């Protein structure tokens, strides 16, 4: 499965060109133009330091990413809004403290008042006074499979979101723009569901053991071989939980005396794993290669902090697609840096596996690179495969080491059989080995949907973050009241979205995050876009 | 009906590229919509005010407190300006006109003495 870069480039070439013929505009943007630019640079500046020129040579197609700056007026108004809400938060805290108002929070008992405080009151200030007021936008109970459309349970709150009651009504066919259902495998009909139910009948649902004891099923071995073939690596190992894959395996690989260089906006699982390992952690600016190179050079030159001994290992932790920004990692440059400075690369493809690349093999396939260059390829099966769990792929020695030393293998329950079967079926579908072209159709549909959605929203003047090819589309909202209002207005018009605010994002950059899926039809995307347009009259999302 | 207004919006959008201030963009977005009457427009303005100041998320009694305070402050500003601004403007005009009148007299005196 491992081809050299030259033949991979050829494959990538032809695929890009055919896609370009099919659709107009946007995707597969002028590959010829890119080559022309490369040639021009080669002739015009032969004696240049080669830093900038070689960087453009690494990319086979244009890398268009945009993070528009917050307009000044919007930033000022956002801070003002937060200030007003903080003042009212203090007022409500005062009323609660002086018993003028019923307190719904956890409180210590009267006898414990002189003890060390159990509940750190000020840390929860934001939760009590801001999050609670708009809490009905999150944790909405779902009654059906979270496909392109879903059913939600209707809730009402008599006391402003402190408690909820179900009315008994069901909101049917809400367009689902929040589930990570990139290839549409979250469905309860079709081959995946049928094979998963057959597997349940044979193996049951519970595994009742860890991987090292009696929890190693032949389905796991089959899945591991299949995943290794899918990714193009020598060997792979699967785990029951995606979060645990990161947080339990990084400590097995890193220890004190090692250096971890992690991106600013890495996921909590990566941060937790890095902290648990005990290694030194240094953070570089998001997707910024100059910052990363500076850190690498400092590590080479100065070594460990006090002793100046060389670092035992240097690991670069990045993600394929960052889910809050929608940006794609600059993988060619990172691999060039890694080879130059002899560091290791850990790539977390939670959102990008199955969603990027002409064959759906993730961000490595998207850039047309060699999977052998990435030392540890990690990913989850939660997003594109419609299941749960994670995997780590790499060289055989690495995976054999992890089988013995990973905390997850020793202590955590292994993957459940029907889920394993779901992943096997969906992976075979994406690879085209089940005899149908369904996988390839879904991949094309996802990339078309992504391009169309992003293009339309951009044309209307909304501020969208991230790369033009990423299926995660954050739409900036900025002001605290708009977070709650947007979520509610969208639900009134039968669209379910995820809105995100502080602390998942910086305080003024709150956003609504759309996840485009291959299961969405053009009509559904048009409905969402038109609703956005209609709501923009009310919300003014910083429209230019 | 909705498609017609969307097409009209796109046409208007092409015209209004480059609009910067929020007041002008608010006026344009009103033109884009079907604002049937003044009442609906005022309602839309109030909704914008609720969203921008963040009052939208508060309970009704908190909104009333904030509105009362803001209204009181604005009323005080208007009253103060009504009482004091004419006097200040008159005094300032007198000061500047005296300065201007004083200047040509002194230059005329200089020329005559030469």
XYZ file of C-alpha atoms in Angstrom:
658
model
C 0.000 0.000 0.000
C 2.898 2.365 0.474
C 3.609 3.986 -2.852
C 6.383 6.459 -3.300
C 5.573 10.130 -3.477
C 6.015 10.349 -7.238
C 3.297 7.879 -8.100
C 1.083 9.311 -5.397
C 1.523 12.716 -6.985
C 0.424 11.308 -10.322
C -2.638 9.739 -8.793
C -3.446 12.981 -7.019
C -2.971 14.840 -10.300
C -5.455 12.879 -12.321
C -8.073 12.870 -9.620
C -7.865 16.629 -9.180
C -8.161 17.222 -12.882
C -11.252 15.091 -13.361
C -12.958 16.709 -10.439
C -12.150 20.088 -11.900
C -13.851 19.140 -15.140
C -17.013 18.141 -13.363
C -17.705 21.214 -11.363
C -17.217 24.904 -11.898
C -15.312 27.142 -9.580
C -13.878 26.580 -6.136
C -12.368 23.168 -5.586
C -9.244 21.752 -7.238
C -8.252 25.330 -7.876
C -6.015 25.709 -10.937
C -3.234 23.213 -10.465
C -1.546 24.522 -13.599
C -1.420 27.951 -12.051
C 0.401 26.513 -9.039
C 3.038 24.843 -11.236
C 3.537 28.053 -13.172
C 4.122 29.917 -9.981
C 6.650 27.345 -8.862
C 8.578 27.614 -12.118
C 8.551 31.373 -11.990
C 9.905 31.373 -8.488
C 12.619 28.937 -9.436
C 13.831 31.192 -12.254
C 13.380 34.543 -10.633
C 15.103 33.976 -7.346
C 17.704 31.257 -7.604
C 19.907 32.638 -4.874
C 17.201 33.263 -2.296
C 17.403 31.589 1.091
C 14.957 29.024 -0.387
C 12.777 29.207 2.678
C 9.794 30.906 1.106
C 10.252 29.425 -2.369
C 10.616 25.870 -1.105
C 7.521 26.285 1.010
C 5.372 26.972 -2.056
C 7.008 24.022 -3.832
C 5.735 21.690 -1.104
C 2.070 22.382 -1.787
C 0.537 20.807 -4.862
C -2.576 22.950 -4.768
C -3.332 26.323 -3.288
C -3.872 26.363 0.441
C -6.566 28.950 1.103
C -7.211 29.643 4.733
C -8.740 32.741 6.182
C -9.185 34.003 9.704
C -10.669 37.407 9.255
C -9.979 39.847 12.000
C -12.766 40.950 14.272
C -14.117 44.349 13.161
C -13.250 46.970 15.768
C -16.800 48.120 16.395
C -17.943 44.536 16.903
C -15.128 43.849 19.371
C -15.961 46.966 21.396
C -19.658 46.116 21.493
C -18.901 42.535 22.492
C -16.796 43.642 25.434
C -19.531 46.086 26.402
C -22.118 43.310 26.289
C -19.985 41.052 28.472
C -19.431 43.949 30.883
C -23.167 44.570 31.280
C -23.847 40.871 31.812
C -21.051 40.712 34.398
C -22.627 43.571 36.354
C -25.950 41.794 36.356
C -24.154 38.616 37.371
C -22.779 40.380 40.426
C -26.264 41.677 41.214
C -27.765 38.186 41.074
C -24.929 36.744 43.167
C -25.591 39.433 45.742
C -29.290 38.579 45.830
C -28.522 34.888 46.127
C -26.026 35.509 48.901
C -28.445 37.604 50.908
C -31.206 35.035 50.461
C -33.402 37.512 48.617
C -33.624 34.975 45.812
C -33.889 31.201 45.693
C -30.503 29.618 45.055
C -30.493 26.644 42.679
C -26.837 25.878 43.046
C -25.061 23.427 45.258
C -24.379 24.946 48.630
C -22.590 23.793 51.723
C -24.611 23.022 54.791
C -24.843 25.493 57.636
C -22.557 23.392 59.867
C -19.777 23.457 57.230
C -19.632 27.205 56.789
C -16.420 27.558 58.775
C -14.610 24.779 56.950
C -12.461 25.114 53.847
C -14.868 26.041 51.050
C -16.030 23.084 48.970
C -17.414 25.006 46.038
C -15.097 27.642 44.602
C -17.712 30.255 43.943
C -15.923 32.702 41.743
C -14.640 30.128 39.281
C -18.189 29.229 38.441
C -19.241 32.832 37.970
C -19.377 32.455 34.214
C -21.308 29.175 34.433
C -23.842 30.504 36.927
C -24.551 33.844 35.378
C -23.924 33.571 31.654
C -24.016 29.932 30.606
C -27.142 29.081 32.591
C -29.183 31.784 30.887
C -28.681 30.275 27.428
C -28.304 26.651 28.483
C -31.284 25.482 26.424
C -29.075 25.523 23.310
C -27.019 22.572 24.540
C -27.685 19.034 25.706
C -30.830 18.790 23.591
C -32.136 15.206 23.782
C -32.307 13.423 20.419
C -34.959 10.871 19.691
C -33.749 9.372 16.454
C -30.564 8.520 14.633
C -28.488 11.701 14.135
C -28.418 11.580 10.352
C -29.063 14.454 7.998
C -32.380 14.998 9.767
C -33.246 14.087 13.323
C -36.023 14.285 15.885
C -35.606 16.385 18.986
C -37.496 16.259 22.234
C -39.210 19.511 22.999
C -38.350 21.032 26.359
C -39.718 23.956 28.314
C -38.206 25.603 31.329
C -40.328 27.247 34.010
C -37.413 28.834 35.852
C -35.072 30.185 33.173
C -33.023 27.086 32.353
C -32.340 25.809 35.862
C -34.687 22.864 35.278
C -36.290 21.450 32.148
C -39.540 19.622 31.548
C -40.452 17.563 28.529
C -43.755 18.575 27.007
C -44.151 15.194 25.307
C -44.035 16.735 21.844
C -41.343 15.764 19.370
C -39.808 18.163 16.858
C -39.607 16.020 13.743
C -37.124 16.290 10.868
C -34.859 18.944 12.243
C -31.987 19.503 9.792
C -28.881 18.378 11.596
C -25.954 20.744 11.095
C -24.149 19.788 14.269
C -23.344 16.079 14.100
C -19.922 14.973 12.902
C -21.587 12.812 10.331
C -19.229 13.677 7.490
C -19.883 10.674 5.264
C -23.420 9.993 6.349
C -22.751 6.623 7.987
C -24.930 7.482 10.977
C -27.944 5.550 9.766
C -30.096 2.710 11.015
C -30.737 1.092 7.623
C -28.370 -0.265 5.007
C -25.492 -2.727 4.960
C -23.671 -1.250 7.966
C -26.674 -1.623 10.246
C -27.468 -5.120 8.933
C -23.965 -6.459 9.445
C -23.769 -4.810 12.883
C -26.983 -6.514 13.994
C -25.743 -9.882 12.695
C -22.582 -9.354 14.681
C -24.597 -8.542 17.802
C -26.465 -11.790 17.407
C -23.224 -13.706 17.235
C -21.019 -11.918 19.770
C -23.418 -9.998 21.990
C -22.822 -6.397 22.885
C -20.503 -6.422 25.914
C -16.874 -7.495 25.817
C -16.434 -7.657 29.581
C -12.693 -7.557 29.559
C -9.635 -5.593 28.593
C -7.621 -6.143 25.479
C -4.785 -7.903 27.266
C -7.027 -10.298 29.161
C -9.996 -11.869 27.459
C -11.247 -8.908 25.430
C -9.315 -9.543 22.228
C -11.887 -10.627 19.638
C -10.993 -11.785 16.116
C -13.023 -8.847 14.823
C -10.490 -6.523 16.450
C -7.628 -8.215 14.637
C -9.555 -8.038 11.358
C -10.245 -4.342 11.924
C -6.625 -3.619 12.767
C -5.380 -5.215 9.564
C -8.020 -3.357 7.581
C -7.185 -0.033 9.224
C -3.486 -0.535 8.503
C -4.305 -1.137 4.845
C -6.638 1.850 4.772
C -4.060 4.238 6.164
C -1.079 2.861 4.309
C 0.923 1.971 7.425
C 2.506 -1.251 8.593
C 0.285 -1.966 11.538
C -2.411 -0.422 13.717
C -4.188 -0.862 17.005
C -7.753 0.079 17.920
C -9.104 1.328 21.218
C -12.591 1.574 22.647
C -12.699 5.348 23.150
C -11.261 8.153 21.032
C -10.463 10.477 23.916
C -8.756 7.653 25.781
C -6.656 6.818 22.716
C -4.905 10.177 23.027
C -4.834 10.550 26.769
C -3.670 7.008 27.471
C -1.132 6.512 24.682
C 0.874 9.720 24.788
C 1.962 8.910 28.371
C 3.097 5.500 27.154
C 5.315 7.083 24.506
C 6.640 10.163 26.285
C 8.212 10.535 29.691
C 10.139 13.070 31.743
C 13.049 14.388 29.760
C 11.171 14.429 26.485
C 9.838 17.497 24.738
C 6.346 17.889 23.365
C 5.634 20.715 20.922
C 1.910 21.081 20.703
C -0.270 23.430 18.721
C -2.033 26.252 20.525
C -5.509 24.977 19.737
C -5.076 21.267 20.349
C -7.936 19.220 21.689
C -8.335 18.541 25.419
C -7.435 14.859 24.959
C -4.037 15.754 23.489
C -3.388 18.314 26.218
C -4.381 15.841 28.909
C -2.201 13.113 27.436
C 0.753 15.476 27.184
C 0.344 16.616 30.779
C -0.045 13.088 32.105
C 3.136 12.006 30.407
C 5.289 14.327 32.525
C 7.228 15.634 29.530
C 8.021 19.309 29.003
C 5.347 20.942 26.894
C 5.944 23.951 24.669
C 3.178 25.533 22.677
C 3.544 27.059 19.217
C 1.117 29.448 17.561
C -1.720 27.878 15.688
C -0.548 26.475 12.310
C 2.393 28.849 12.385
C 5.487 27.173 10.976
C 7.888 29.970 11.897
C 6.881 29.609 15.533
C 7.356 25.839 15.383
C 10.735 26.142 13.724
C 11.888 28.636 16.313
C 10.908 26.258 19.095
C 12.693 23.373 17.391
C 15.843 25.391 16.963
C 15.732 26.502 20.602
C 15.299 22.888 21.673
C 18.270 21.813 19.571
C 20.507 24.603 20.777
C 19.643 24.769 24.461
C 18.527 21.254 25.292
C 16.831 20.507 28.608
C 16.190 23.510 30.915
C 18.845 23.330 33.603
C 21.226 20.584 32.603
C 21.423 21.465 28.890
C 21.465 17.797 28.024
C 19.899 16.888 24.694
C 16.205 16.001 24.766
C 15.445 12.293 24.745
C 12.686 12.660 22.150
C 10.913 15.560 20.533
C 7.301 15.038 19.534
C 5.218 17.446 17.467
C 1.509 17.164 18.300
C -0.882 18.418 15.646
C -4.394 17.710 14.466
C -5.602 17.133 10.903
C -8.604 19.464 11.070
C -9.067 21.701 14.075
C -12.716 21.425 14.956
C -13.224 24.906 16.362
C -11.468 26.786 13.581
C -12.013 24.579 10.576
C -8.361 24.952 9.634
C -6.236 22.215 8.112
C -2.716 21.548 9.366
C 0.184 22.547 7.120
C 1.416 19.009 6.837
C 4.040 19.306 4.045
C 5.889 21.992 5.945
C 5.713 20.102 9.210
C 7.112 16.983 7.586
C 9.939 19.012 6.056
C 10.707 20.503 9.482
C 10.480 17.129 11.176
C 12.984 15.603 8.779
C 15.330 18.523 9.100
C 15.358 18.562 12.905
C 14.860 14.805 13.458
C 11.689 15.094 15.525
C 8.689 12.758 15.661
C 5.233 13.644 14.446
C 1.939 12.668 16.078
C -0.999 13.459 13.840
C -4.495 13.369 15.325
C -6.875 12.884 12.414
C -10.063 12.832 14.430
C -12.031 15.029 12.040
C -10.044 14.599 8.854
C -9.985 10.816 8.407
C -12.624 9.894 5.870
C -13.473 13.534 5.249
C -10.452 14.851 3.345
C -8.530 13.620 0.392
C -9.633 12.194 -2.946
C -9.759 8.652 -1.546
C -10.869 9.634 1.948
C -7.635 8.597 3.624
C -7.329 11.838 5.562
C -5.013 14.803 5.500
C -2.013 12.763 4.291
C -4.006 11.807 1.211
C -5.251 15.395 0.811
C -1.693 16.686 0.439
C -0.538 13.627 -1.515
C 2.188 12.699 0.967
C 3.679 9.435 2.086
C 2.080 7.932 5.220
C 5.475 6.595 6.286
C 6.563 10.170 6.970
C 4.099 10.534 9.821
C 5.428 8.521 12.742
C 2.222 8.108 14.687
C -1.091 8.431 12.889
C -3.971 8.585 15.296
C -7.636 9.002 14.532
C -11.111 8.290 15.759
C -13.915 6.268 14.289
C -16.541 8.544 15.806
C -16.807 11.090 13.027
C -16.712 9.721 9.502
C -17.335 6.053 10.270
C -20.432 6.479 12.419
C -19.106 4.385 15.299
C -16.966 5.026 18.376
C -13.372 4.425 19.303
C -9.925 5.344 18.102
C -6.878 3.879 16.424
C -3.160 4.417 16.302
C -1.200 3.434 13.198
C 2.492 3.364 12.489
C 5.478 1.082 12.270
C 5.114 -2.453 13.527
C 7.571 -1.944 16.388
C 5.628 1.056 17.614
C 2.285 -0.714 17.623
C 3.727 -3.833 19.260
C 5.183 -1.621 21.975
C 1.809 0.039 22.493
C 0.050 -3.301 22.750
C 2.135 -4.007 25.816
C 2.550 -0.590 27.375
C -0.576 1.428 26.634
C -2.773 2.079 29.639
C -5.835 1.653 27.502
C -4.817 -1.845 26.443
C -4.130 -2.914 29.989
C -7.029 -1.336 31.851
C -9.754 -0.168 29.509
C -12.467 -2.331 28.040
C -11.929 -3.043 24.370
C -14.243 -2.087 21.542
C -17.699 -3.582 21.450
C -18.329 -6.146 18.611
C -21.208 -4.427 16.758
C -19.234 -1.189 16.708
C -16.212 -3.033 15.328
C -18.381 -4.528 12.628
C -19.846 -1.120 11.777
C -16.354 0.261 11.301
C -15.278 -2.709 9.189
C -18.301 -2.350 6.918
C -18.016 1.418 6.559
C -14.282 1.291 5.953
C -14.721 -1.336 3.241
C -17.432 0.859 1.753
C -15.126 3.885 1.637
C -12.319 1.806 0.141
C -14.707 0.443 -2.468
C -14.106 -3.169 -1.451
C -17.752 -4.001 -0.846
C -18.400 -3.981 -4.568
C -20.356 -0.728 -4.765
C -19.270 2.805 -5.590
C -21.168 4.147 -2.590
C -17.995 5.192 -0.756
C -16.567 7.159 -3.642
C -19.938 8.807 -4.272
C -20.168 9.887 -0.662
C -16.647 11.304 -0.715
C -17.443 13.336 -3.826
C -20.754 14.450 -2.354
C -19.058 15.645 0.827
C -16.456 17.647 -1.026
C -19.098 19.181 -3.311
C -21.300 20.053 -0.355
C -18.378 21.626 1.486
C -17.330 23.750 -1.455
C -20.886 24.848 -2.236
C -21.756 25.702 1.358
C -18.589 27.665 2.000
C -18.795 29.494 -1.305
C -22.414 30.574 -0.805
C -21.837 31.748 2.741
C -18.700 33.614 1.696
C -20.521 35.287 -1.198
C -23.145 36.559 1.182
C -20.462 38.230 3.201
C -20.523 36.180 6.400
C -17.297 35.831 8.301
C -16.286 32.188 7.975
C -13.098 30.817 9.474
C -10.888 28.067 8.222
C -9.724 26.344 5.091
C -11.862 26.270 1.960
C -11.798 22.476 1.872
C -12.681 21.647 5.429
C -16.205 20.388 6.200
C -16.227 22.176 9.552
C -17.621 25.679 8.972
C -17.490 28.147 11.894
C -19.694 31.202 11.425
C -18.697 34.056 13.681
C -21.287 35.538 16.011
C -19.123 37.485 18.504
C -21.736 38.912 20.902
C -22.947 36.905 23.898
C -26.642 37.538 23.347
C -26.407 36.419 19.737
C -25.144 32.992 20.808
C -28.406 32.231 22.569
C -30.596 34.023 20.055
C -29.024 32.268 17.039
C -29.444 28.812 18.512
C -33.070 29.444 19.389
C -34.027 31.084 16.105
C -32.452 28.256 14.150
C -34.383 25.696 16.154
C -37.632 27.598 15.590
C -36.966 27.201 11.865
C -36.233 23.482 12.282
C -32.457 23.566 11.975
C -30.271 22.211 14.764
C -26.915 23.941 15.103
C -24.126 23.944 17.616
C -23.186 27.352 19.025
C -19.948 27.716 20.914
C -18.738 30.387 23.282
C -16.187 30.885 25.984
C -14.296 28.805 27.280
C -14.079 26.645 24.166
C -13.223 29.721 22.094
C -11.605 33.090 22.948
C -13.998 35.349 24.800
C -15.002 37.621 21.948
C -14.895 35.029 19.185
C -17.990 33.010 19.832
C -19.325 31.158 16.826
C -21.886 28.821 15.370
C -20.315 25.689 13.949
C -21.825 23.903 10.968
C -20.666 20.385 10.093
C -21.389 19.621 6.460
C -22.235 16.019 5.710
C -22.438 13.842 2.615
C -25.974 12.987 3.691
C -27.111 16.587 3.237
C -28.870 17.278 -0.033
C -28.586 20.519 -1.946
C -32.074 21.513 -0.765
C -31.132 21.121 2.880
C -28.009 23.225 2.430
C -30.039 25.838 0.578
C -32.567 25.939 3.415
C -29.802 26.504 5.931
C -28.151 29.180 3.804
C -31.424 31.011 3.219
C -32.244 30.880 6.917
C -28.822 32.304 7.665
C -29.474 35.058 5.159
C -32.853 35.784 6.667
C -31.445 35.836 10.173
C -28.600 38.106 9.089
C -31.126 40.939 8.879
C -31.722 40.454 12.561
C -28.222 39.570 13.640
C -25.780 41.489 11.488
C -22.976 38.873 11.677
C -20.387 41.453 10.765
C -21.680 41.324 7.202
C -19.519 43.496 4.990
C -42.364 36.073 -2.107
C -39.288 35.152 -0.204
C -37.276 34.439 -3.374
C -38.241 37.826 -4.790
C -37.015 39.574 -1.666
C -33.798 37.507 -1.808
C -33.179 38.588 -5.416
C -33.910 42.178 -4.471
C -31.472 41.795 -1.595
C -28.713 40.523 -3.889
C -29.258 43.490 -6.225
C -29.188 45.888 -3.313
C -26.121 44.140 -1.918
C -24.202 44.776 -5.106
C -25.094 48.424 -4.817
C -24.210 48.697 -1.199
C -20.758 47.121 -1.125
C -18.448 49.353 0.818
C -20.930 50.445 3.450
C -19.102 50.752 6.738
C -21.129 52.400 9.463
C -23.705 50.306 11.271
C -26.396 52.973 10.970
C -26.209 52.921 7.207
C -26.138 49.138 7.069
C -29.169 49.039 9.352
C -31.032 51.392 7.030
C -30.110 49.292 3.998
C -31.188 46.061 5.643
C -34.497 47.681 6.451
C -34.932 48.593 2.782
C -34.214 44.977 1.916
C -36.976 43.666 4.141
C -40.725 43.894 4.060
C -41.131 46.419 6.835
C -44.815 46.950 6.571
C -45.191 49.625 9.115
C -43.425 51.789 11.604
C -44.376 49.514 14.488
C -42.524 46.567 13.024
C -39.473 48.727 12.367
C -39.419 49.976 15.939
C -39.785 46.379 17.136
C -36.802 45.368 14.987
C -34.727 48.261 16.401
C -35.581 47.206 19.944
C -34.535 43.615 19.149
C -31.194 44.888 17.797
C -30.697 46.910 20.966
C -31.447 43.836 23.092
C -28.948 41.710 21.150
C -26.110 44.215 21.002
C -26.189 45.216 24.661
C -26.619 41.589 25.718
C -29.858 42.294 27.573
C -31.604 39.602 25.519
C -30.440 36.841 27.860
C -31.639 38.519 31.052
C -34.922 37.954 32.809
C -37.671 40.561 32.266
C -37.247 42.316 35.591
C -33.498 42.711 34.955
C -34.272 44.102 31.515
C -36.640 46.621 33.100
C -33.972 47.729 35.568
C -31.420 48.240 32.798
C -33.893 50.050 30.541
C -34.936 52.331 33.389
C -31.354 53.197 34.239
C -30.422 53.829 30.629
C -33.530 55.907 30.007
C -32.865 57.978 33.147
C -29.292 58.670 32.089
C -30.302 59.605 28.560
C -33.053 61.884 29.925
C -30.566 63.597 32.198
C -28.151 64.111 29.324
C -30.887 65.623 27.159
C -32.078 67.898 29.958
C -28.561 69.119 30.728
C -27.835 69.783 27.094
C -31.162 71.601 26.697
C -30.379 73.864 29.641
C -26.692 74.488 29.159
C -25.691 74.046 25.544
C -27.291 77.322 24.216
C -25.561 79.353 26.929
C -22.184 77.722 26.265
C -22.529 78.146 22.521
C -23.469 81.797 22.904
C -20.501 82.493 25.183
C -18.115 80.675 22.859
C -19.352 82.615 19.844
C -18.962 85.899 21.724
C -15.405 84.986 22.697
C -14.351 84.118 19.189
C -16.082 87.068 17.533
C -14.354 89.439 19.970
C -11.030 87.896 19.067
C -11.678 88.364 15.364
C -12.913 91.961 15.830
C -9.917 92.845 17.972
C -7.444 91.594 15.332
C -8.278 93.772 12.291
C -8.320 96.919 14.552
C -4.749 96.304 15.738
C -3.432 95.624 12.190
C -5.130 98.816 10.928
C -3.466 100.776 13.751
C -0.062 99.324 12.819
C -0.455 100.289 9.147
C -1.513 103.845 10.015
C 1.451 104.371 12.308
C 3.856 103.260 9.539
